[in-house]
Short mmCIF file of C-alpha atoms and ligand atoms in Angstrom, two decimals:
data_model
loop_
_atom_site.label_atom_id
_atom_site.label_comp_id
_atom_site.label_asym_id
_atom_site.label_seq_id
_atom_site.Cartn_x
_atom_site.Cartn_y
_atom_site.Cartn_z
CA MET A 1 -42.15 44.79 -14.76
CA ALA A 2 -43.81 47.35 -17.03
CA ALA A 3 -42.36 47.74 -20.53
CA SER A 4 -41.83 51.44 -19.89
CA GLN A 5 -39.20 50.56 -17.28
CA PHE A 6 -36.97 48.96 -19.93
CA PRO A 7 -34.53 51.05 -21.92
CA ARG A 8 -36.19 52.01 -25.23
CA SER A 9 -33.93 49.66 -27.22
CA CYS A 10 -35.13 46.62 -25.25
CA ARG A 11 -38.85 47.09 -25.63
CA SER A 12 -39.30 45.03 -28.76
CA VAL A 13 -37.22 42.02 -27.71
CA PRO A 14 -39.01 38.97 -26.33
CA ALA A 15 -39.57 38.76 -22.62
CA LEU A 16 -36.71 36.34 -22.00
CA SER A 17 -34.15 38.46 -23.83
CA ARG A 18 -35.48 41.52 -22.01
CA SER A 19 -34.97 40.05 -18.60
CA ILE A 20 -31.53 38.74 -19.52
CA LEU A 21 -30.60 42.08 -21.06
CA LEU A 22 -31.94 43.99 -18.11
CA HIS A 23 -30.10 41.71 -15.78
CA ALA A 24 -26.86 42.06 -17.72
CA THR A 25 -27.09 45.82 -17.98
CA SER A 26 -28.04 46.32 -14.36
CA ARG A 27 -25.06 44.26 -13.25
CA ARG A 28 -22.34 45.37 -15.56
CA SER A 29 -22.49 47.90 -18.35
CA LEU A 30 -24.65 50.48 -16.56
CA TYR A 31 -22.48 50.40 -13.47
CA SER A 32 -20.20 53.32 -12.86
CA PRO A 33 -16.43 52.64 -13.21
CA SER A 34 -16.26 52.14 -9.44
CA GLY A 35 -18.56 49.14 -9.85
CA ALA A 36 -21.40 50.60 -7.73
CA PRO A 37 -24.86 50.70 -9.28
CA PRO A 38 -25.93 54.25 -10.16
CA LYS A 39 -28.34 55.72 -7.62
CA TRP A 40 -31.21 56.15 -10.06
CA ARG A 41 -31.35 52.51 -10.92
CA PRO A 42 -32.72 50.01 -8.40
CA SER A 43 -30.53 46.94 -8.05
CA SER A 44 -32.02 43.75 -9.41
CA ALA A 45 -34.26 41.89 -6.98
CA LEU A 46 -32.88 38.68 -8.39
CA ASP A 47 -29.34 39.72 -7.42
CA GLU A 48 -30.53 40.20 -3.86
CA TRP A 49 -32.29 36.85 -3.65
CA VAL A 50 -29.41 34.97 -5.22
CA GLN A 51 -27.25 36.18 -2.33
CA ARG A 52 -29.36 34.07 0.04
CA GLU A 53 -28.53 30.44 0.59
CA ALA A 54 -31.32 27.86 0.60
CA ARG A 55 -31.90 26.39 4.08
CA PRO A 56 -32.20 22.61 3.60
CA ILE A 57 -34.37 20.50 5.89
CA SER A 58 -34.51 16.81 6.83
CA LEU A 59 -37.49 14.49 7.12
CA ARG A 60 -36.87 14.42 10.87
CA GLN A 61 -37.04 18.21 11.15
CA LEU A 62 -40.21 18.31 9.09
CA THR A 63 -41.75 15.63 11.29
CA PHE A 64 -40.74 17.27 14.56
CA PHE A 65 -42.09 20.58 13.33
CA GLY A 66 -45.49 19.30 12.26
CA ARG A 67 -46.04 16.80 15.08
CA THR A 68 -47.68 19.31 17.44
CA LEU A 69 -49.31 21.74 15.14
CA THR A 70 -49.96 25.04 16.91
CA GLU A 71 -50.89 28.28 15.21
CA SER A 72 -47.43 29.68 15.78
CA ARG A 73 -45.76 26.59 14.26
CA LEU A 74 -48.01 26.74 11.23
CA LEU A 75 -47.13 30.42 10.75
CA SER A 76 -43.42 29.65 11.12
CA SER A 77 -43.78 26.94 8.51
CA ALA A 78 -45.56 29.42 6.21
CA ASN A 79 -42.81 31.99 6.61
CA TYR A 80 -40.10 29.39 5.99
CA VAL A 81 -41.80 28.44 2.71
CA ARG A 82 -42.44 32.11 1.90
CA THR A 83 -38.71 32.90 1.90
CA GLU A 84 -37.42 29.54 0.65
CA LEU A 85 -39.48 29.38 -2.56
CA PRO A 86 -38.23 32.67 -4.08
CA THR A 87 -34.68 31.93 -2.88
CA ARG A 88 -34.62 28.50 -4.53
CA ILE A 89 -36.27 29.80 -7.73
CA ALA A 90 -33.82 32.74 -7.87
CA HIS A 91 -30.86 30.34 -7.98
CA ARG A 92 -32.37 28.43 -10.89
CA LEU A 93 -33.15 31.64 -12.77
CA ARG A 94 -29.54 32.66 -12.38
CA ASP A 95 -28.42 29.23 -13.66
CA MET A 96 -30.58 29.73 -16.73
CA GLN A 97 -29.18 33.20 -17.31
CA THR A 98 -25.69 31.77 -17.47
CA LEU A 99 -26.57 29.27 -20.23
CA PRO A 100 -25.51 30.16 -23.78
CA TYR A 101 -28.12 32.49 -25.25
CA ILE A 102 -28.93 30.11 -28.11
CA VAL A 103 -29.76 27.44 -25.53
CA VAL A 104 -31.99 29.46 -23.26
CA SER A 105 -33.86 30.93 -26.22
CA ASN A 106 -35.09 27.45 -27.12
CA SER A 107 -38.89 27.80 -26.96
CA HIS A 108 -39.37 25.11 -24.28
CA LEU A 109 -36.61 26.36 -22.04
CA SER A 110 -37.72 29.97 -22.38
CA HIS A 111 -41.24 28.87 -21.44
CA VAL A 112 -39.83 27.46 -18.20
CA TYR A 113 -37.74 30.60 -17.65
CA GLU A 114 -40.79 32.82 -18.02
CA LEU A 115 -42.85 30.63 -15.66
CA TYR A 116 -40.11 30.78 -13.06
CA TYR A 117 -39.63 34.53 -13.43
CA LYS A 118 -43.35 35.09 -13.00
CA ALA A 119 -43.44 32.84 -9.93
CA PHE A 120 -40.37 34.56 -8.48
CA GLU A 121 -41.90 38.02 -8.92
CA LYS A 122 -45.15 36.88 -7.34
CA LEU A 123 -43.69 34.91 -4.43
CA ARG A 124 -40.97 37.35 -3.41
CA ARG A 125 -43.61 40.05 -2.87
CA VAL A 126 -45.66 38.08 -0.33
CA PRO A 127 -45.43 39.99 2.97
CA GLU A 128 -44.81 38.27 6.30
CA ILE A 129 -47.57 35.81 7.18
CA ARG A 130 -48.96 36.81 10.59
CA THR A 131 -52.41 35.26 10.78
CA ILE A 132 -54.20 32.09 9.75
CA ASP A 133 -56.15 34.14 7.18
CA ASP A 134 -52.85 35.39 5.69
CA ASN A 135 -51.74 31.79 5.55
CA ASP A 136 -54.90 30.62 3.79
CA ARG A 137 -54.45 33.31 1.15
CA TYR A 138 -50.81 32.31 0.77
CA CYS A 139 -51.78 28.65 0.34
CA THR A 140 -54.03 29.63 -2.58
CA VAL A 141 -51.09 31.37 -4.27
CA VAL A 142 -48.86 28.33 -3.71
CA GLN A 143 -51.50 25.90 -4.93
CA ASP A 144 -52.03 27.94 -8.11
CA THR A 145 -48.28 28.03 -8.74
CA LEU A 146 -47.93 24.28 -8.23
CA ARG A 147 -50.65 23.74 -10.78
CA GLU A 148 -49.22 26.23 -13.28
CA HIS A 149 -45.84 24.49 -13.10
CA LEU A 150 -47.18 21.12 -14.21
CA THR A 151 -45.91 21.96 -17.69
CA VAL A 152 -42.31 22.17 -16.45
CA ILE A 153 -41.18 18.53 -16.76
CA PRO A 154 -42.21 17.92 -20.40
CA GLN A 155 -41.00 21.41 -21.39
CA LEU A 156 -37.58 20.90 -19.81
CA ALA A 157 -37.30 17.38 -21.21
CA MET A 158 -38.11 18.56 -24.75
CA GLY A 159 -35.83 21.56 -24.37
CA VAL A 160 -32.78 19.50 -23.43
CA LEU A 161 -33.41 17.09 -26.31
CA GLU A 162 -33.72 19.95 -28.79
CA ILE A 163 -30.57 21.75 -27.73
CA GLN A 164 -28.46 18.68 -28.48
CA GLY A 165 -25.14 19.78 -29.99
CA LEU A 166 -25.32 23.29 -28.51
CA MET A 167 -23.93 22.30 -25.13
CA LYS A 168 -21.75 19.45 -23.89
CA PRO A 169 -24.10 16.52 -23.02
CA GLU A 170 -22.63 16.29 -19.51
CA ASP A 171 -23.35 20.01 -18.93
CA THR A 172 -26.89 19.58 -20.26
CA ASP A 173 -27.50 16.64 -17.92
CA LYS A 174 -26.03 18.52 -14.99
CA PHE A 175 -28.31 21.47 -15.72
CA MET A 176 -31.34 19.18 -15.98
CA ASN A 177 -30.44 17.35 -12.76
CA THR A 178 -30.11 20.64 -10.89
CA MET A 179 -33.39 21.98 -12.27
CA LEU A 180 -35.33 18.82 -11.38
CA ARG A 181 -33.77 18.39 -7.97
CA SER A 182 -34.61 21.97 -7.11
CA ARG A 183 -38.15 21.50 -8.43
CA ILE A 184 -38.63 18.46 -6.19
CA SER A 185 -37.34 20.45 -3.23
CA ARG A 186 -39.69 23.37 -3.83
CA ARG A 187 -42.70 21.15 -4.38
CA THR A 188 -41.83 19.12 -1.27
CA ILE A 189 -41.72 22.09 1.09
CA ALA A 190 -44.76 23.68 -0.57
CA GLU A 191 -46.84 20.49 -0.44
CA GLN A 192 -45.77 19.75 3.13
CA HIS A 193 -46.96 23.18 4.18
CA LEU A 194 -50.29 22.75 2.34
CA ALA A 195 -50.75 19.38 4.04
CA LEU A 196 -50.00 20.86 7.48
CA THR A 197 -52.49 23.66 6.82
CA GLU A 198 -55.07 21.10 5.82
CA THR A 199 -54.43 19.19 9.06
CA TYR A 200 -54.71 22.42 11.02
CA HIS A 201 -58.15 23.10 9.53
CA SER A 202 -59.42 19.55 9.85
CA PRO A 203 -62.34 19.06 12.27
CA TRP A 204 -60.40 16.71 14.56
CA HIS A 205 -57.49 19.04 15.10
CA PHE A 206 -57.55 21.21 18.24
CA PRO A 207 -54.57 23.57 18.05
CA ASP A 208 -54.88 24.66 21.70
CA ALA A 209 -55.16 21.18 23.19
CA LYS A 210 -52.16 20.06 25.25
CA VAL A 211 -52.43 16.56 23.84
CA GLN A 212 -53.07 16.33 20.13
CA VAL A 213 -56.00 14.12 19.15
CA ASP A 214 -53.98 12.89 16.19
CA ALA A 215 -50.76 12.39 18.18
CA ASN A 216 -50.72 8.73 17.18
CA SER A 217 -51.30 9.39 13.51
CA ASP A 218 -48.71 7.85 11.22
CA PHE A 219 -48.78 10.91 8.98
CA VAL A 220 -47.21 14.30 9.59
CA GLY A 221 -48.27 16.30 6.57
CA GLU A 222 -46.96 14.34 3.62
CA ILE A 223 -44.54 12.25 5.67
CA PHE A 224 -45.59 8.71 6.48
CA LEU A 225 -43.71 7.69 9.60
CA ARG A 226 -44.05 3.93 9.15
CA CYS A 227 -43.63 3.52 5.45
CA SER A 228 -43.39 -0.24 4.76
CA ALA A 229 -41.09 -1.27 1.91
CA LYS A 230 -43.09 -4.47 1.32
CA GLU A 231 -46.45 -2.67 1.17
CA ILE A 232 -45.14 -0.03 -1.20
CA VAL A 233 -43.73 -2.69 -3.55
CA GLU A 234 -47.02 -4.62 -3.45
CA LYS A 235 -49.08 -1.52 -4.13
CA CYS A 236 -46.86 -0.38 -7.01
CA ALA A 237 -46.76 -3.93 -8.43
CA THR A 238 -50.55 -4.14 -8.57
CA ALA A 239 -50.87 -0.74 -10.24
CA THR A 240 -48.08 -1.50 -12.72
CA GLN A 241 -49.47 -4.95 -13.59
CA GLU A 242 -52.74 -3.22 -14.42
CA LEU A 243 -51.00 -0.76 -16.76
CA VAL A 244 -49.03 -3.54 -18.39
CA ARG A 245 -52.19 -5.56 -19.07
CA LYS A 246 -53.77 -2.51 -20.67
CA ALA A 247 -50.73 -1.90 -22.87
CA TYR A 248 -49.99 -5.49 -23.95
CA GLY A 249 -53.51 -6.96 -23.90
CA SER A 250 -55.24 -8.95 -21.15
CA ASP A 251 -54.11 -12.34 -22.53
CA THR A 252 -50.41 -11.44 -22.28
CA PRO A 253 -48.85 -13.44 -19.40
CA VAL A 254 -47.67 -10.91 -16.81
CA PRO A 255 -44.73 -11.88 -14.55
CA GLU A 256 -45.35 -12.54 -10.89
CA ILE A 257 -43.61 -10.47 -8.21
CA LYS A 258 -41.84 -12.40 -5.44
CA ILE A 259 -40.93 -10.38 -2.36
CA GLN A 260 -38.41 -11.74 0.16
CA GLY A 261 -36.10 -10.56 2.93
CA HIS A 262 -36.85 -8.12 5.75
CA LEU A 263 -40.55 -7.80 5.17
CA ASP A 264 -41.13 -5.76 8.33
CA ALA A 265 -38.78 -2.92 7.41
CA THR A 266 -40.39 0.48 7.96
CA PHE A 267 -39.00 4.03 7.85
CA PRO A 268 -40.25 7.63 7.61
CA TYR A 269 -40.63 8.79 4.02
CA ILE A 270 -42.75 10.76 1.60
CA VAL A 271 -44.77 7.94 0.08
CA SER A 272 -45.27 9.57 -3.32
CA HIS A 273 -41.48 9.86 -3.78
CA LEU A 274 -40.96 6.16 -3.06
CA GLU A 275 -43.92 5.10 -5.17
CA TYR A 276 -42.51 7.06 -8.06
CA ILE A 277 -39.16 5.24 -7.94
CA VAL A 278 -40.50 1.73 -7.29
CA SER A 279 -43.17 2.03 -9.99
CA GLU A 280 -40.60 3.19 -12.49
CA LEU A 281 -38.26 0.27 -11.74
CA LEU A 282 -41.09 -2.25 -11.85
CA ARG A 283 -42.40 -0.82 -15.15
CA ASN A 284 -38.97 -1.31 -16.70
CA SER A 285 -38.75 -4.86 -15.38
CA PHE A 286 -42.25 -5.88 -16.48
CA GLN A 287 -41.68 -4.43 -19.91
CA ALA A 288 -38.31 -6.12 -20.36
CA VAL A 289 -39.51 -9.53 -19.10
CA ILE A 290 -42.60 -9.48 -21.31
CA GLU A 291 -40.73 -8.36 -24.41
CA HIS A 292 -37.79 -10.70 -23.84
CA ASN A 293 -39.89 -13.77 -23.01
CA HIS A 294 -42.80 -13.19 -25.32
CA LYS A 295 -42.97 -16.85 -26.41
CA ARG A 296 -43.06 -18.29 -22.88
CA PRO A 297 -46.52 -18.98 -21.44
CA GLU A 298 -45.16 -18.37 -17.95
CA PRO A 299 -42.63 -15.55 -17.84
CA PRO A 300 -39.93 -15.69 -15.12
CA PRO A 301 -40.90 -13.80 -11.95
CA ILE A 302 -39.50 -10.45 -10.87
CA ASP A 303 -37.65 -10.96 -7.57
CA VAL A 304 -37.72 -8.21 -4.98
CA LEU A 305 -35.38 -8.45 -2.01
CA ILE A 306 -35.75 -6.08 0.95
CA CYS A 307 -32.71 -5.71 3.20
CA GLU A 308 -32.69 -3.61 6.36
CA THR A 309 -29.45 -2.39 7.96
CA ALA A 310 -28.82 0.01 10.85
CA GLN A 311 -28.89 3.06 8.57
CA HIS A 312 -30.55 1.94 5.37
CA VAL A 313 -33.25 -0.06 3.70
CA ILE A 314 -32.18 -1.53 0.38
CA ILE A 315 -34.66 -2.76 -2.19
CA ARG A 316 -33.20 -4.94 -4.95
CA ILE A 317 -35.38 -5.61 -7.97
CA SER A 318 -34.09 -8.41 -10.23
CA ASP A 319 -35.58 -9.41 -13.53
CA GLU A 320 -34.79 -11.81 -16.35
CA GLY A 321 -35.66 -9.36 -19.09
CA GLY A 322 -32.45 -9.80 -21.11
CA GLY A 323 -30.58 -6.77 -19.71
CA VAL A 324 -30.30 -3.26 -21.07
CA PRO A 325 -29.56 -3.21 -24.82
CA PRO A 326 -25.86 -2.28 -25.27
CA GLU A 327 -26.70 0.70 -27.51
CA ILE A 328 -28.82 2.23 -24.69
CA LEU A 329 -26.63 1.34 -21.69
CA PRO A 330 -24.19 4.29 -21.99
CA TYR A 331 -27.10 6.74 -21.98
CA LEU A 332 -29.20 5.17 -19.24
CA TRP A 333 -28.91 8.22 -16.97
CA SER A 334 -28.91 10.89 -19.63
CA PHE A 335 -31.79 13.27 -20.26
CA SER A 336 -30.22 14.65 -23.39
CA LYS A 337 -28.44 11.90 -25.29
CA GLY A 338 -29.13 8.45 -26.60
CA PRO A 339 -30.96 6.67 -29.38
CA ARG A 340 -34.71 7.17 -29.91
CA ARG A 341 -34.44 10.97 -29.58
CA GLN A 342 -37.17 11.58 -32.14
CA LEU A 343 -39.55 9.09 -30.52
CA ARG A 344 -38.97 10.67 -27.11
CA LEU A 345 -39.74 14.13 -28.49
CA GLU A 346 -42.93 12.89 -30.13
CA ASN A 347 -44.06 11.15 -26.96
CA LEU A 348 -43.26 14.16 -24.79
CA ASN A 349 -45.40 16.26 -27.11
CA ARG A 350 -48.35 14.05 -26.20
CA VAL A 351 -48.13 15.02 -22.52
CA PRO A 352 -48.29 18.81 -22.28
CA ARG A 353 -48.76 18.73 -18.50
CA MET A 354 -47.18 16.06 -16.43
CA ALA A 355 -47.47 15.13 -12.78
CA ALA A 356 -44.37 13.37 -11.52
CA THR A 357 -46.03 11.92 -8.46
CA ILE A 358 -49.45 11.06 -7.11
CA GLN A 359 -49.01 14.15 -4.98
CA ASP A 360 -48.69 16.32 -8.07
CA LEU A 361 -51.83 14.73 -9.45
CA LYS A 362 -53.78 15.80 -6.39
CA ILE A 363 -53.16 19.42 -7.38
CA GLY A 364 -55.80 18.70 -10.03
CA PRO A 365 -57.89 21.17 -11.93
CA ARG A 366 -58.10 24.83 -11.11
CA SER A 367 -60.14 25.57 -8.03
CA SER A 368 -60.50 28.78 -6.09
CA ASP A 369 -60.42 26.80 -2.84
CA TRP A 370 -56.98 25.25 -2.33
CA LYS A 371 -58.41 22.74 0.12
CA THR A 372 -60.41 21.09 -2.67
CA THR A 373 -58.06 18.50 -4.07
CA GLY A 374 -58.62 15.58 -6.41
CA ASN A 375 -57.89 15.15 -10.04
CA GLY A 376 -60.67 15.36 -12.54
CA ASP A 377 -58.49 16.69 -15.29
CA SER A 378 -58.05 14.26 -18.13
CA SER A 379 -55.31 16.29 -19.87
CA LEU A 380 -53.02 15.75 -16.91
CA SER A 381 -50.73 12.75 -17.25
CA SER A 382 -48.93 11.16 -14.38
CA LEU A 383 -45.39 10.12 -15.08
CA THR A 384 -45.90 7.00 -12.99
CA ALA A 385 -49.29 6.04 -14.38
CA ARG A 386 -48.41 6.49 -18.05
CA SER A 387 -48.72 3.57 -20.41
CA PRO A 388 -45.47 1.51 -20.58
CA ASP A 389 -45.28 2.02 -24.34
CA LEU A 390 -45.02 5.80 -23.87
CA ARG A 391 -41.23 5.92 -23.76
CA LEU A 392 -39.99 9.28 -22.58
CA GLY A 393 -36.47 8.36 -21.51
CA ILE A 394 -36.71 10.34 -18.27
CA GLY A 395 -38.11 7.80 -15.80
CA LEU A 396 -34.82 6.30 -14.68
CA PRO A 397 -32.74 9.49 -14.31
CA MET A 398 -35.69 11.13 -12.57
CA SER A 399 -35.91 8.14 -10.18
CA ARG A 400 -32.28 8.59 -9.24
CA ILE A 401 -32.89 12.25 -8.49
CA TYR A 402 -35.79 11.27 -6.22
CA ALA A 403 -33.65 8.61 -4.52
CA GLU A 404 -30.73 11.00 -3.96
CA TYR A 405 -32.98 13.80 -2.79
CA TRP A 406 -33.40 12.17 0.64
CA ALA A 407 -29.77 11.00 0.72
CA GLY A 408 -30.45 7.65 -0.91
CA ASN A 409 -29.04 6.05 -4.00
CA LEU A 410 -30.08 4.16 -7.12
CA GLU A 411 -27.87 1.83 -9.16
CA VAL A 412 -28.70 -0.38 -12.09
CA HIS A 413 -26.53 -3.37 -13.05
CA SER A 414 -27.25 -4.92 -16.40
CA LEU A 415 -26.25 -8.53 -17.14
CA GLU A 416 -26.27 -8.59 -20.90
CA GLY A 417 -28.55 -11.25 -22.32
CA TYR A 418 -29.90 -12.20 -18.89
CA GLY A 419 -31.51 -9.38 -16.92
CA VAL A 420 -31.15 -6.37 -14.66
CA ASP A 421 -30.56 -5.87 -10.94
CA ALA A 422 -31.69 -2.46 -9.67
CA PHE A 423 -30.58 -1.41 -6.18
CA LEU A 424 -32.50 1.31 -4.40
CA GLN A 425 -30.93 2.44 -1.13
CA ILE A 426 -33.04 4.48 1.27
CA SER A 427 -31.65 6.37 4.22
CA LYS A 428 -34.01 5.09 6.90
CA LEU A 429 -33.35 7.42 9.85
CA GLY A 430 -34.72 10.53 8.17
CA ASN A 431 -31.91 12.60 9.70
CA LYS A 432 -30.19 13.55 6.44
CA ASN A 433 -30.89 16.90 4.85
CA GLU A 434 -32.48 17.08 1.43
CA THR A 435 -29.82 17.04 -1.30
CA LEU A 436 -30.04 20.33 -3.16
CA THR A 437 -26.80 20.30 -5.07
CA THR A 438 -25.85 17.97 -7.87
CA ARG A 439 -24.16 14.90 -6.43
CA ALA A 440 -20.83 13.53 -7.58
CA SER A 441 -22.54 10.64 -9.37
CA MET A 442 -24.14 13.17 -11.70
CA ASP A 443 -20.82 14.66 -12.68
CA ALA A 444 -19.43 11.39 -13.89
C1 COI B 501 -42.30 24.14 -9.38
O1 COI B 501 -43.18 23.32 -9.50
O2 COI B 501 -41.36 24.20 -10.18
C2 COI B 501 -42.34 25.12 -8.28
O3 COI B 501 -41.40 25.81 -8.13
C3 COI B 501 -43.58 25.19 -7.43
C4 COI B 501 -43.47 26.13 -6.26
C5 COI B 501 -43.10 27.53 -6.62
C6 COI B 501 -44.74 26.12 -5.47
#
């Protein structure tokens, strides 16, 4: 919005205060006594978008939708994303506007606010997508926004650490949970649409064919229909062992991983979400076992048990790493409180842009062609692939948000002096909607 559209008195205030002020004045003080906005003043676009409810989707719906990818389905997917992104961002902007002013004027949080406002203004203006060319242009806009928002996680994480004492810790954590959950949801629907568009353009896809050439493919966009718990654990274990060796030195004995139980369990899932959670849990276990057993030439193994039930797959990861230190235990799920605050802030400062998942990493460096993916950008850190000594304090709470997003669950039981049992429960039917609101477990 041009500066000339603001009342004269607002022109010198920073952008965040301007938009809050404008918002406040357009809603309240400039209204006539009857409560109706005066005719000469347009009502806030944000007010309009906040009236809309987000329309949650399930893995099953996403799969069904993308299975036979016709032009009309791709355009419907584009228009779903076109209206969902500004709706979901509008709700988060409104959340931020209701925070105490001193909180939202924190430099990191106002950076996020400005990014979101800019994205909202850009995305809400995209007209209906009617052709494949419209869609390709739209995908470029989405891809650019995904890339621009790679600063959001470290900025939010630093912001909530810095505002300590200005808000109740439980309110800060609730705010952070809502922001991150919503971010996952937006990135999921955006990335799924980009992946479908990529499939649509791929040489082996014939949109008019009655039988799809790729009908037997195990992937629908980002969804892997036969995600194997055992294979994911193995893959994450190998990658994490590698990181651990780098951090502790190649002669440090690294614990073995023993996988038992229902080794054939498969389910539909977004692989990058599961890899994020499993890698995070394994990192914690490796680190604890190595540090707790540093004198033993052969550290005790990390036991992984996979259990499949009618509705769920449960992955239990048990280590003998001595348990969570009692001074940290009460803050295990908190983004804002706990010891080591200073260290966390310093470490977060070292990662200005952060990819939460492998999927985020694929967004990579700026390119004018959204179909060109791949990461060649060394300033971009992945939350999963970071060195285990880079303690940020957000891996575990973030993992629980990922787990709950597709109606799953994550619990950690610490046996003081002995070790930790982490239970990850996955809803295996894919029929549950994404969780957009903060779950009860967050309120506790
Ligand atoms: C985010 O990463 O926070 C987003 O909202 C991205 C989306 C607008 C494409």
